[in-house]
Coordinates of C-alpha atoms and ligand atoms in Angstrom, one line a residue:
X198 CA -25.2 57.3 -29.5
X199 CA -25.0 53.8 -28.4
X200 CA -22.4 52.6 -27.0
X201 CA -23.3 50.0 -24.5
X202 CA -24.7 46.8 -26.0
X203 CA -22.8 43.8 -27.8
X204 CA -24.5 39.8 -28.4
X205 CA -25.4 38.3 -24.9
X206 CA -22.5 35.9 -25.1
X207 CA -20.9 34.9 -28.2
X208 CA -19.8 32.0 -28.5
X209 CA -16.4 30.1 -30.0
X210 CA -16.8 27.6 -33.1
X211 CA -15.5 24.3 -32.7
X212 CA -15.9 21.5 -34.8
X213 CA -19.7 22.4 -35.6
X214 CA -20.3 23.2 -31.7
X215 CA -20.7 26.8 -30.8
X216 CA -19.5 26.8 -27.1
X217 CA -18.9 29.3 -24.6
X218 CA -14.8 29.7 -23.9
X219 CA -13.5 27.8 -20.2
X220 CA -13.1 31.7 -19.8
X221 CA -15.0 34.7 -20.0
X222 CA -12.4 38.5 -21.0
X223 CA -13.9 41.9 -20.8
X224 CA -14.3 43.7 -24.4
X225 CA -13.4 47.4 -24.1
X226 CA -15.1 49.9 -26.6
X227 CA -12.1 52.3 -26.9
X228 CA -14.0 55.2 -27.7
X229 CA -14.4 55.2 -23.6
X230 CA -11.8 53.0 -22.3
X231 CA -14.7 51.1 -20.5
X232 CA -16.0 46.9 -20.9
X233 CA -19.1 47.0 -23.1
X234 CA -19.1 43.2 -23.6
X235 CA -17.7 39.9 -22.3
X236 CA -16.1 37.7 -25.2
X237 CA -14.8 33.9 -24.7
X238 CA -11.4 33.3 -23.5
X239 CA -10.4 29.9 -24.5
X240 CA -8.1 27.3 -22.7
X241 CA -5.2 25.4 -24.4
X242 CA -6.8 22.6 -24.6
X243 CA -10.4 24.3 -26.5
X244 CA -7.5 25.5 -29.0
X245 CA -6.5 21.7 -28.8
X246 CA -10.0 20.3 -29.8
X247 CA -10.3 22.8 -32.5
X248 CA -7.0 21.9 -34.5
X249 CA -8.4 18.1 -34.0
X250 CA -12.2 19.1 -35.6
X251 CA -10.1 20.7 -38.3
X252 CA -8.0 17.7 -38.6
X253 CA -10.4 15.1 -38.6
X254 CA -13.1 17.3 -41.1
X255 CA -9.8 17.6 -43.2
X256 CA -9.9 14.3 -45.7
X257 CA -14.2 15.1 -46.3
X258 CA -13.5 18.8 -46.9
X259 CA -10.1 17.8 -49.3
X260 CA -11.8 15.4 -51.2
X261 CA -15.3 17.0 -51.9
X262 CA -15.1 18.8 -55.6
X263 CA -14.2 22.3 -55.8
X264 CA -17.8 23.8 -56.9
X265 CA -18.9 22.7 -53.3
X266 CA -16.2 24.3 -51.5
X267 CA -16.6 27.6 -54.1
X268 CA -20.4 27.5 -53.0
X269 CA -19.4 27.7 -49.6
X270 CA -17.6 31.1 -49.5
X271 CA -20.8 31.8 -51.4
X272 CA -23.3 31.4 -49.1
X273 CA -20.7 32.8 -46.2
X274 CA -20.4 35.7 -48.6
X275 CA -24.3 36.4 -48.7
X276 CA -24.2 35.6 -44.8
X277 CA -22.5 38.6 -44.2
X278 CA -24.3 40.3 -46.8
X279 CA -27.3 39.9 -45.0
X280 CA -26.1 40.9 -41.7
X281 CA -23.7 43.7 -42.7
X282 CA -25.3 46.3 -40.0
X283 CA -25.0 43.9 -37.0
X284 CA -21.7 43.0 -38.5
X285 CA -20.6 46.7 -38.8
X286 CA -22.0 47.4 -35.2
X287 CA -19.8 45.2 -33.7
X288 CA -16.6 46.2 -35.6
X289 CA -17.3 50.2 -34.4
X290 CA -17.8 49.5 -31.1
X291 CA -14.9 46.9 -30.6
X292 CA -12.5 48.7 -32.7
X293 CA -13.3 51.9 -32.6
X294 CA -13.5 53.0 -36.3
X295 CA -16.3 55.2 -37.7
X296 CA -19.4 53.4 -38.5
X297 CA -19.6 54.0 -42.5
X298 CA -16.1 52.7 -42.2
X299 CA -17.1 49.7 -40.3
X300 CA -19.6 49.2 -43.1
X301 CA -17.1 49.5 -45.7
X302 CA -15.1 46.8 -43.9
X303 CA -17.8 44.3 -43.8
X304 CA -18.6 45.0 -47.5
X305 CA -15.1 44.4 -48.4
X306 CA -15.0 41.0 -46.1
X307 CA -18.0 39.6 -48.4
X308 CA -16.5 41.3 -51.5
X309 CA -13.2 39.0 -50.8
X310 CA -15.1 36.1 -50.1
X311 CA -16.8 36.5 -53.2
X312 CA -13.5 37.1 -55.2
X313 CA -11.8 34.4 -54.1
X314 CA -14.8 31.7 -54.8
X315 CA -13.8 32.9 -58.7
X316 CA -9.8 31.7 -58.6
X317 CA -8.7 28.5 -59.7
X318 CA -5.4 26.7 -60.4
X319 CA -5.9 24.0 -62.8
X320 CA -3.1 21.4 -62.6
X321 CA -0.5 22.8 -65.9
X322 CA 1.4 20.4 -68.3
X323 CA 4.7 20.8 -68.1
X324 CA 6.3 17.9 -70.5
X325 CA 4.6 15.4 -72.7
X326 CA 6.8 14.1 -74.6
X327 CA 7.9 10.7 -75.8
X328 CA 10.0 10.2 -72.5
X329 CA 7.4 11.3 -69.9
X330 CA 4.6 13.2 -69.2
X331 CA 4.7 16.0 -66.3
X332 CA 1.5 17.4 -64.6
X333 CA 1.5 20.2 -62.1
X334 CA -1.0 20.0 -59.4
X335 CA -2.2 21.9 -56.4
X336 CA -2.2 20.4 -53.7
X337 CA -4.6 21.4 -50.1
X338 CA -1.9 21.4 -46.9
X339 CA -3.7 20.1 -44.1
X340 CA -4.8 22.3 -41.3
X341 CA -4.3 26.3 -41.7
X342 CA -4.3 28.7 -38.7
X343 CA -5.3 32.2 -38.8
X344 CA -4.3 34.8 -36.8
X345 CA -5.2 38.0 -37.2
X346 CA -4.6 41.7 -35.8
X347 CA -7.1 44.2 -34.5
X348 CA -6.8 46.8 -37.2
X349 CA -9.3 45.4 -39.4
X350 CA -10.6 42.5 -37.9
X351 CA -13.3 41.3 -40.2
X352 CA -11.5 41.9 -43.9
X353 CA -8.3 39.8 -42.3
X354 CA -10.6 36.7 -41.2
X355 CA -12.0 37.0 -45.3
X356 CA -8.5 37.2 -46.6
X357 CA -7.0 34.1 -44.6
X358 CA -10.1 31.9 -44.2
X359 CA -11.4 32.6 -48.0
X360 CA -8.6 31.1 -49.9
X361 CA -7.8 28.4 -47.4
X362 CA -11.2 26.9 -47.8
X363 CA -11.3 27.1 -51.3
X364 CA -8.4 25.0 -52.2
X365 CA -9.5 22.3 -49.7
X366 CA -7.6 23.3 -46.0
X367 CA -9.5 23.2 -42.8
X368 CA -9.1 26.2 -40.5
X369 CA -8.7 27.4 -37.1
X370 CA -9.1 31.0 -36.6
X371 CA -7.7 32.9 -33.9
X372 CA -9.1 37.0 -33.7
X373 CA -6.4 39.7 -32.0
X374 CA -8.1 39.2 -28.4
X375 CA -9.0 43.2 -28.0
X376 CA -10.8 42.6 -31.0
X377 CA -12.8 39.3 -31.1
X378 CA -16.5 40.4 -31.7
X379 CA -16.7 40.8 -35.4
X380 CA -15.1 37.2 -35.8
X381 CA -16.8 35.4 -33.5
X382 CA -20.3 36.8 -34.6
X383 CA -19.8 35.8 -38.2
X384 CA -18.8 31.9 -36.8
X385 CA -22.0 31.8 -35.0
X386 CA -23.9 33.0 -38.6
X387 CA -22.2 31.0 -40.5
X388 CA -22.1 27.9 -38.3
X389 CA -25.0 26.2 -39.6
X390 CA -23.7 26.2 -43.0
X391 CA -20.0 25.6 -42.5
X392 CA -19.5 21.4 -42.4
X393 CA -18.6 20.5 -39.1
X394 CA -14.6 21.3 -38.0
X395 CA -14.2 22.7 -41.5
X396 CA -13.5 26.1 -39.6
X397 CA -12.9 26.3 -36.4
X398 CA -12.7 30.1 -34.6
X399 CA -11.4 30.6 -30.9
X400 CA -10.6 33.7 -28.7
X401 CA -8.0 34.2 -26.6
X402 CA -6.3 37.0 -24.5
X403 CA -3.6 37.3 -27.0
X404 CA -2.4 34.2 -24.5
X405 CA -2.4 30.9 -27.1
X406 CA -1.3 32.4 -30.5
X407 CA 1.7 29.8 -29.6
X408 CA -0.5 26.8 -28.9
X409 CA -1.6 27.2 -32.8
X410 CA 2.2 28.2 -34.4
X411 CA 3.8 25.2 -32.6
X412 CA 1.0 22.5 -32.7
X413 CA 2.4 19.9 -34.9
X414 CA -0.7 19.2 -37.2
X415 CA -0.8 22.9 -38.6
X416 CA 0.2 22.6 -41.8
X417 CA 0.5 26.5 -42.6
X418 CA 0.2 29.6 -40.7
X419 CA -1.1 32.8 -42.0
X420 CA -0.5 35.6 -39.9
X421 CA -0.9 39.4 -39.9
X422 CA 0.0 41.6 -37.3
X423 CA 3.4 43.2 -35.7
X424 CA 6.7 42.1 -37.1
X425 CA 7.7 41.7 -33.6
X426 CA 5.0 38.5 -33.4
X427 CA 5.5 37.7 -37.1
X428 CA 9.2 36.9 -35.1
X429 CA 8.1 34.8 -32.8
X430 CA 5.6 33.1 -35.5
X431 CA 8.1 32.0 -37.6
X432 CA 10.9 30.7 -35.0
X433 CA 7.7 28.8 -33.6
X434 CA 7.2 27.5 -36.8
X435 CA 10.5 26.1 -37.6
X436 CA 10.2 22.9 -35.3
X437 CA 7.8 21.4 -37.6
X438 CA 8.8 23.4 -41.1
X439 CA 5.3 24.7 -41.4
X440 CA 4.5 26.8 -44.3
X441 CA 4.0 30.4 -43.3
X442 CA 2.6 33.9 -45.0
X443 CA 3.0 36.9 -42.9
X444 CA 1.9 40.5 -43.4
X445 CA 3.7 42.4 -41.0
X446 CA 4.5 46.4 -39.9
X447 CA 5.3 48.8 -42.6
X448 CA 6.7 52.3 -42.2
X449 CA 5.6 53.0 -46.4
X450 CA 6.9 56.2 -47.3
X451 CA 5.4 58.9 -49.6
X452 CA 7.5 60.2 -52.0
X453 CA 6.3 63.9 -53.2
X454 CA 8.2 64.6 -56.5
X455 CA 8.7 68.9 -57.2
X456 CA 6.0 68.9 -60.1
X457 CA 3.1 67.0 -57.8
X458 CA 0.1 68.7 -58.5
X459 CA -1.0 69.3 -54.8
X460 CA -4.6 70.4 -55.3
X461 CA -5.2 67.2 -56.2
X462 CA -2.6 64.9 -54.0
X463 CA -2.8 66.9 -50.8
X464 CA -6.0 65.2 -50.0
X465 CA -5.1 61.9 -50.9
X466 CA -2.0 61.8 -49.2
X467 CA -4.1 63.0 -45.5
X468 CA -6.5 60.4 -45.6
X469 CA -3.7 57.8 -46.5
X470 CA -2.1 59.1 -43.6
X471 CA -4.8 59.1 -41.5
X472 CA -7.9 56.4 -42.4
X473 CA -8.5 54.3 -39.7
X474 CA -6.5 56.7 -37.5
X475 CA -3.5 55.5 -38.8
X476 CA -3.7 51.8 -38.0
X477 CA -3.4 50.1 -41.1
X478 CA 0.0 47.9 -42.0
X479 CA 0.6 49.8 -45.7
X480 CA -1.1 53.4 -44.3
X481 CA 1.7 56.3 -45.5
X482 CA 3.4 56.5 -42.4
X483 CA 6.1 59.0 -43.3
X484 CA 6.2 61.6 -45.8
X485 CA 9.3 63.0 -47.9
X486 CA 8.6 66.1 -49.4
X487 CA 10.7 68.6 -52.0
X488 CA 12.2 71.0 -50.2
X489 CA 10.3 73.6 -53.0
X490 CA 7.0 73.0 -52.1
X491 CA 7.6 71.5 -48.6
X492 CA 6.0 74.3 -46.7
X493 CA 2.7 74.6 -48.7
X494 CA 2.0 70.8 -48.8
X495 CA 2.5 71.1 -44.8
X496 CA -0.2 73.8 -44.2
X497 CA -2.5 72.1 -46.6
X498 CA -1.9 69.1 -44.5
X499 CA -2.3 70.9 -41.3
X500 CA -5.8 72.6 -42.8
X501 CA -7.4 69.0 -43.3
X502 CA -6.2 67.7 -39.8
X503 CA -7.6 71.1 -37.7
X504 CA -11.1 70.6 -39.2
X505 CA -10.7 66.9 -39.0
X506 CA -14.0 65.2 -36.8
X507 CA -12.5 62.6 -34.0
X508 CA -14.3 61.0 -31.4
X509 CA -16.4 57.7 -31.4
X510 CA -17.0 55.8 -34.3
X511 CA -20.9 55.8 -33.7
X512 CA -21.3 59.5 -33.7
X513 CA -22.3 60.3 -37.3
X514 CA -20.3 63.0 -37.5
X515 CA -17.1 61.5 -36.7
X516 CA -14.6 61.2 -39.3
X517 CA -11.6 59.6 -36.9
X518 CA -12.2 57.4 -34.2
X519 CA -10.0 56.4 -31.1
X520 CA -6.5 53.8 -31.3
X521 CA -7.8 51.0 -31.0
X522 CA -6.3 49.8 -27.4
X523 CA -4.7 51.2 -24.5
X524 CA -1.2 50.1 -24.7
X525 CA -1.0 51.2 -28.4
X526 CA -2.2 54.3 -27.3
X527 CA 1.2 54.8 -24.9
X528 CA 2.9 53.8 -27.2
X529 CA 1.7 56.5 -30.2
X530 CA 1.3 59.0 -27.0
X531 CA 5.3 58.4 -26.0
X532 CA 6.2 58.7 -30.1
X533 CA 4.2 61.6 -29.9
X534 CA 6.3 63.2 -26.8
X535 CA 9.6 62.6 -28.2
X536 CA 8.2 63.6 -31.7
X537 CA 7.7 67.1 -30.1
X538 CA 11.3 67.0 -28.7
X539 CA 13.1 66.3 -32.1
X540 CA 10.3 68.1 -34.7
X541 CA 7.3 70.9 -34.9
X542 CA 3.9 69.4 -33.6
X543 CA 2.0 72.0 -36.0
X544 CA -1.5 70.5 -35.2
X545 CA -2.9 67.8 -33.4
X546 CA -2.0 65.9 -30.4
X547 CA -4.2 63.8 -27.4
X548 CA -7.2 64.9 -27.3
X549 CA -7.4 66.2 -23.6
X550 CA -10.1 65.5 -20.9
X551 CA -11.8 63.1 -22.9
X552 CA -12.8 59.3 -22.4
X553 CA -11.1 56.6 -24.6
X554 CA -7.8 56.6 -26.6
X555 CA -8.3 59.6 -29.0
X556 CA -5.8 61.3 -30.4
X557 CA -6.1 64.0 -33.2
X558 CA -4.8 63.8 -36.5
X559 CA -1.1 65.3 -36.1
X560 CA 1.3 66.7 -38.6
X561 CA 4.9 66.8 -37.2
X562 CA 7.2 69.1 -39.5
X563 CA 10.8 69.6 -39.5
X564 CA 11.5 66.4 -38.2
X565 CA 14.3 63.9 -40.1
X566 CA 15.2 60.3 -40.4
X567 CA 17.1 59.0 -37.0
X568 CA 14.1 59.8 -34.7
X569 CA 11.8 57.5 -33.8
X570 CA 8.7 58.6 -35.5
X571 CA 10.3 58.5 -38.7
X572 CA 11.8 54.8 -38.3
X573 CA 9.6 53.0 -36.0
X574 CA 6.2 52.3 -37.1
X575 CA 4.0 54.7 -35.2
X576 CA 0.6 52.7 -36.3
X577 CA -1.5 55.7 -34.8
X578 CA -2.6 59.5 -36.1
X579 CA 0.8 61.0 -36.6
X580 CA 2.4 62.0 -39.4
X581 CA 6.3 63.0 -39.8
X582 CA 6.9 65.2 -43.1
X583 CA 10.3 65.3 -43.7
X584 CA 12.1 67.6 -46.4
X585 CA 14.5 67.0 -49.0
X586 CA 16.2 68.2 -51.9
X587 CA 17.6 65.4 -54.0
X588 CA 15.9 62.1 -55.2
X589 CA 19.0 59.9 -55.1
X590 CA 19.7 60.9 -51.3
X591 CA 16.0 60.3 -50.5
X592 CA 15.8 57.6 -52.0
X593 CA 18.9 55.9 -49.6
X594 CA 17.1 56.9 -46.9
X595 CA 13.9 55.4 -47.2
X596 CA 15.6 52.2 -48.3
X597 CA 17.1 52.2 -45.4
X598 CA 14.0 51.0 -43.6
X599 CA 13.9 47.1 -42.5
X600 CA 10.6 47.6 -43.8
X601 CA 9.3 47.2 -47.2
X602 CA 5.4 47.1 -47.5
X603 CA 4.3 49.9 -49.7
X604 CA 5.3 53.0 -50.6
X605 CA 4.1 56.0 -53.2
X606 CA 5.4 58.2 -55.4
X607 CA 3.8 62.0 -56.1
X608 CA 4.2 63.1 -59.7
X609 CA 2.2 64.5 -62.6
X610 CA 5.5 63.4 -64.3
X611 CA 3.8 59.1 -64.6
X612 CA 7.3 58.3 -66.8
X613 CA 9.6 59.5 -64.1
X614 CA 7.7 58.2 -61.2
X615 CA 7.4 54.8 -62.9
X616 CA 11.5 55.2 -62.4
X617 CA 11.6 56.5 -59.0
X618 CA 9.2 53.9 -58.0
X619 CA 11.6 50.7 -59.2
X620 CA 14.1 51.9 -57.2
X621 CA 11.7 51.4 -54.2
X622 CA 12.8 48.3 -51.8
X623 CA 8.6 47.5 -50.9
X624 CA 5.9 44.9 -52.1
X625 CA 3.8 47.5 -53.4
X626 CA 4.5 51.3 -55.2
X627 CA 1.7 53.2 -56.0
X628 CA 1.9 56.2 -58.3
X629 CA -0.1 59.3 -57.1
X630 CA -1.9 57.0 -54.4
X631 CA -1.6 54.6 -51.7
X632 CA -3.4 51.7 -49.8
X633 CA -5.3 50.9 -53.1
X634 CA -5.4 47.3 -51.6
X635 CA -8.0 45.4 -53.6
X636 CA -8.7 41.4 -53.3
X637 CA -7.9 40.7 -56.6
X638 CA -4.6 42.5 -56.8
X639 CA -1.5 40.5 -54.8
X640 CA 0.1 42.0 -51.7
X641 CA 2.7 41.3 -49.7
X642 CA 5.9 42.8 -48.2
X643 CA 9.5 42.8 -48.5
X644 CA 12.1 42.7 -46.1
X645 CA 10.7 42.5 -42.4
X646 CA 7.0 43.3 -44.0
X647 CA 6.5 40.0 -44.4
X648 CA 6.9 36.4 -46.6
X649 CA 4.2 35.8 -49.0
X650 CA 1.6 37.3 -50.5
X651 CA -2.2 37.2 -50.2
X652 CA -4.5 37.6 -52.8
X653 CA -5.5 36.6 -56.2
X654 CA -3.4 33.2 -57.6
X655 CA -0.4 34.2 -56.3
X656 CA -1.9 33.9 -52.6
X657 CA -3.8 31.3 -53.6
X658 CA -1.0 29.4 -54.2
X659 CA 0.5 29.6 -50.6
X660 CA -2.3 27.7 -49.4
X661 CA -1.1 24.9 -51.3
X662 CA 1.6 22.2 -52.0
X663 CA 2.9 21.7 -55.4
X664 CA 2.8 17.7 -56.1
X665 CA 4.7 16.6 -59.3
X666 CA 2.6 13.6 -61.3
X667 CA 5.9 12.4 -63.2
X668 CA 4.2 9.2 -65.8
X669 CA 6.8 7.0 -67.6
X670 CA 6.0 6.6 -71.3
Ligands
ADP251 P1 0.1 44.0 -31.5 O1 1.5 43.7 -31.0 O2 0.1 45.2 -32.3 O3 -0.9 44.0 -30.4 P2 0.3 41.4 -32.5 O4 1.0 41.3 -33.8 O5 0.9 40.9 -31.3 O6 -0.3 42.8 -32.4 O7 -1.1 40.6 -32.7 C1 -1.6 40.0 -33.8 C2 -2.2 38.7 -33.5 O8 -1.1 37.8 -33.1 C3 -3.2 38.6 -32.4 O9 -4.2 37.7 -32.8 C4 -2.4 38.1 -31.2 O10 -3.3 37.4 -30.3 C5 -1.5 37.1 -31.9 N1 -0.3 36.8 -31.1 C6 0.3 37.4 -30.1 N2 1.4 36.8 -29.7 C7 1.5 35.7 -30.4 C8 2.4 34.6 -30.5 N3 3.5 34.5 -29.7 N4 2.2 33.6 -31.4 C9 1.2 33.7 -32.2 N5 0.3 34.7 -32.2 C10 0.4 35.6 -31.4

């Protein structure tokens, strides 16, 4: 197992420079809760230079015609292609995650960056009469930063940075500072290809996310992370109106009608629960299930999370790996303590004398809404299921959530879920699964989940400003 080794000393893209940060941070692998590698810690003023590159390479990257900028996320797309093991590497060791998940991640990163090279928004007629004639067109914003969480640090950089570019924005991106590896690995790859300034990425100690959401020549901000931040984002935003899309927490329920068939949903509905150890924004977070077959979807629950493999991510055998840092690890851990106070821990739990943040796979039963792991977003390995015995009822009560990100409704019944799930407050319902989250299919939150949406047009779209071309006749 190797746990040790990371790049010498990466470096921070800005404006076609790769340069070392005025700073240097440790980089903790959590599977042991020890530094493995240093990363750059920018100043203010190295955030400062890289909104100017992105300024100044703004007009040049606007005006050149679209096939250039769509051969761009092309070759960035093969780029990663071509390093997807180094790539993966550095994601398990920084974040924790399993290896063959790691490599997942990095194939989905070049998978959006190849999906979004394909979109397009043509300029539309809307009038051409005798009066006038009314063009819509797309307009690029200026310069876009992108700030991104530790959860899934290279597929957030793709889903920001990909449609940005495309349309014509410069960019500076900013990686979650437990997490900046991955990030600043594919900048130095890609730096040779990128135009000077075009995209910009610094590192910080989650320190000058502020310096970036109130400098007054962003133009947008796309943001994922805590709805807490996704706050303080969008009141820092306000000064100089900028555009914003933020994906924020989620607390998606499942909903598990009587007729699920539970051979089939009992495994989906774990590792929906529990991929990534729980740290995903639309994971199923809590779990409502008919009182008639509450008990049995419980112990078949239970059964997958005793046999469940957790430890670090570069053990092959390892199916969950460790929360990601240290203070999201109190945090789970003190959900965790008062989950045992209020509910039944039936399996599960810190994993005891061991190094790093690990923490089994734990179903909590017999626990209801008003405790905190059922309405705060645990974003960790534990799992409230919660009975219940009528669908209107339930149905109030996970409303009742100031989330809305996804939810998922359990039925062999597809007519009566289709129903249940429209009466869902959430971005996304899915029907007998959950976290299908695909680059071409658009997703965004309601409520305190988020503004916006990212992916396919409809998140193209927020990287741009509509311009009305109004000719007299
Ligand atoms: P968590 O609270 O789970 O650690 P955050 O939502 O705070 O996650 O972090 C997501 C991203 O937001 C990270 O890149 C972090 O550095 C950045 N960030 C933190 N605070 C701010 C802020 N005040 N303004 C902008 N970005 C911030």
């Amino acid at each position: 197992m190797e746990t040790t080794t990371a790049t010498p000393s990466p470096r921070m893209l800005i404006g076609g420079e790769l340069v070392a940060g005025a700073q240097t941070m440790d980089v903790v692998n959590p599977a042991t809760g020890q530094p493995f590698a240093k990363a750059p810690r920018a100043s203010a003023q190295q955030v400062e230079q890289a909104v100017m590159a992105a300024r100044q390479a703004y007009p040049a990257w606007a005006a050149q015609p679209a096939e250039e900028r769509r051969q761009l996320l092309l070759r960035i797309a093969d780029t990663i292609g071509a390093n997807k093991e180094e790539l993966a590497r550095l994601i398990t060791l920084e974040q924790g995650k399993p290896l063959p998940m790691a490599a997942f991640e990095v194939a989905i990163t070049e998978l959006t960056f190849r999906e979004a090279s394909k979109l397009e928004l043509p300029p539309e007629v809307l009038e051409d009469s005798t009066e006038r004639r009314v063009e819509l067109h797309r307009r690029p914003l200026g310069v876009v930063a992108v700030i991104t969480p530790w959860n899934v640090p290279l597929i957030m950089v793709a889903n920001k940075v990909a449609p940005a570019l495309l349309v014509g924005n410069t960019v500076v991106a900013k990686p979650a500072g437990t997490t900046p590896l991955a990030t600043l690995r594919l900048g130095e790859l890609i730096a040779q290809i990128v135009p000077a300034g075009v995209l910009n990425i610094v590192s910080d100690a989650n320190d000058l996310g502020d310096v970036l959401t109130g400098h007054p020549d962003v133009r947008k901000i796309s943001f994922t992370g805590s709805t807490a931040t996704g706050r303080r984002v969008m009141a820092s935003a306000a000064a100089s109106l900028k555009r914003i899309t933020l994906e924020l927490g989620g607390n998606d329920a499942g909903l598990v009608l009587e007729d699920a068939d539970l051979d089939d949903v009992a495994p989906k509905i774990f590792i929906s629960a529990f991929v990534n150890s729980g740290q995903i924004c639309a994971a199923l977070k809590r779990l409502y299930v008919h009182e008639s077959i509450y008990d049995e979807l419980v112990g078949r629950l239970a059964s997958m999370a005793e046999v469940a493999k957790v430890g670090d991510g570069m053990d092959p055998e390892v199916e969950f790996g460790p929360v990601q840092n240290a203070a999201q690890y109190e945090r789970v851990k003190s959900l965790l303590d008062d989950a045992a106070r209020v509910g039944t821990i039936v399996t599960g739990g810190v994993v005891q004398g061991a190094p790093g943040y690990l923490i089994r796979p734990t179903i909590v039963r017999d626990i209801s809404d008003g405790t905190r792991l059922v309405d705060e977003e645990q974003f960790g390995p534990v799992l409230p299921v919660i009975r219940y015995s009528d669908v209107d009822e339930v149905l109030a009560r996970i409303n009742a959530s100031i989330y809305g990100l996804g939810a998922s409704v359990w039925s062999r019944n597809l007519v009566r879920a289709a129903e249940v799930a429209a009466r869902i407050e959430s971005g996304t319902v899915w029907i007998n699964k959950h976290l299908d989250i695909h680059p071409t299919i658009p997703f965004g939150g309601a409520k305190s989940s988020g503004i916006g949406v990212e992916f396919s047009t409809e998140g193209l779209r927020e990287y741009t400003q509509l311009q009305v071309i109004n000719v007299a006749k």
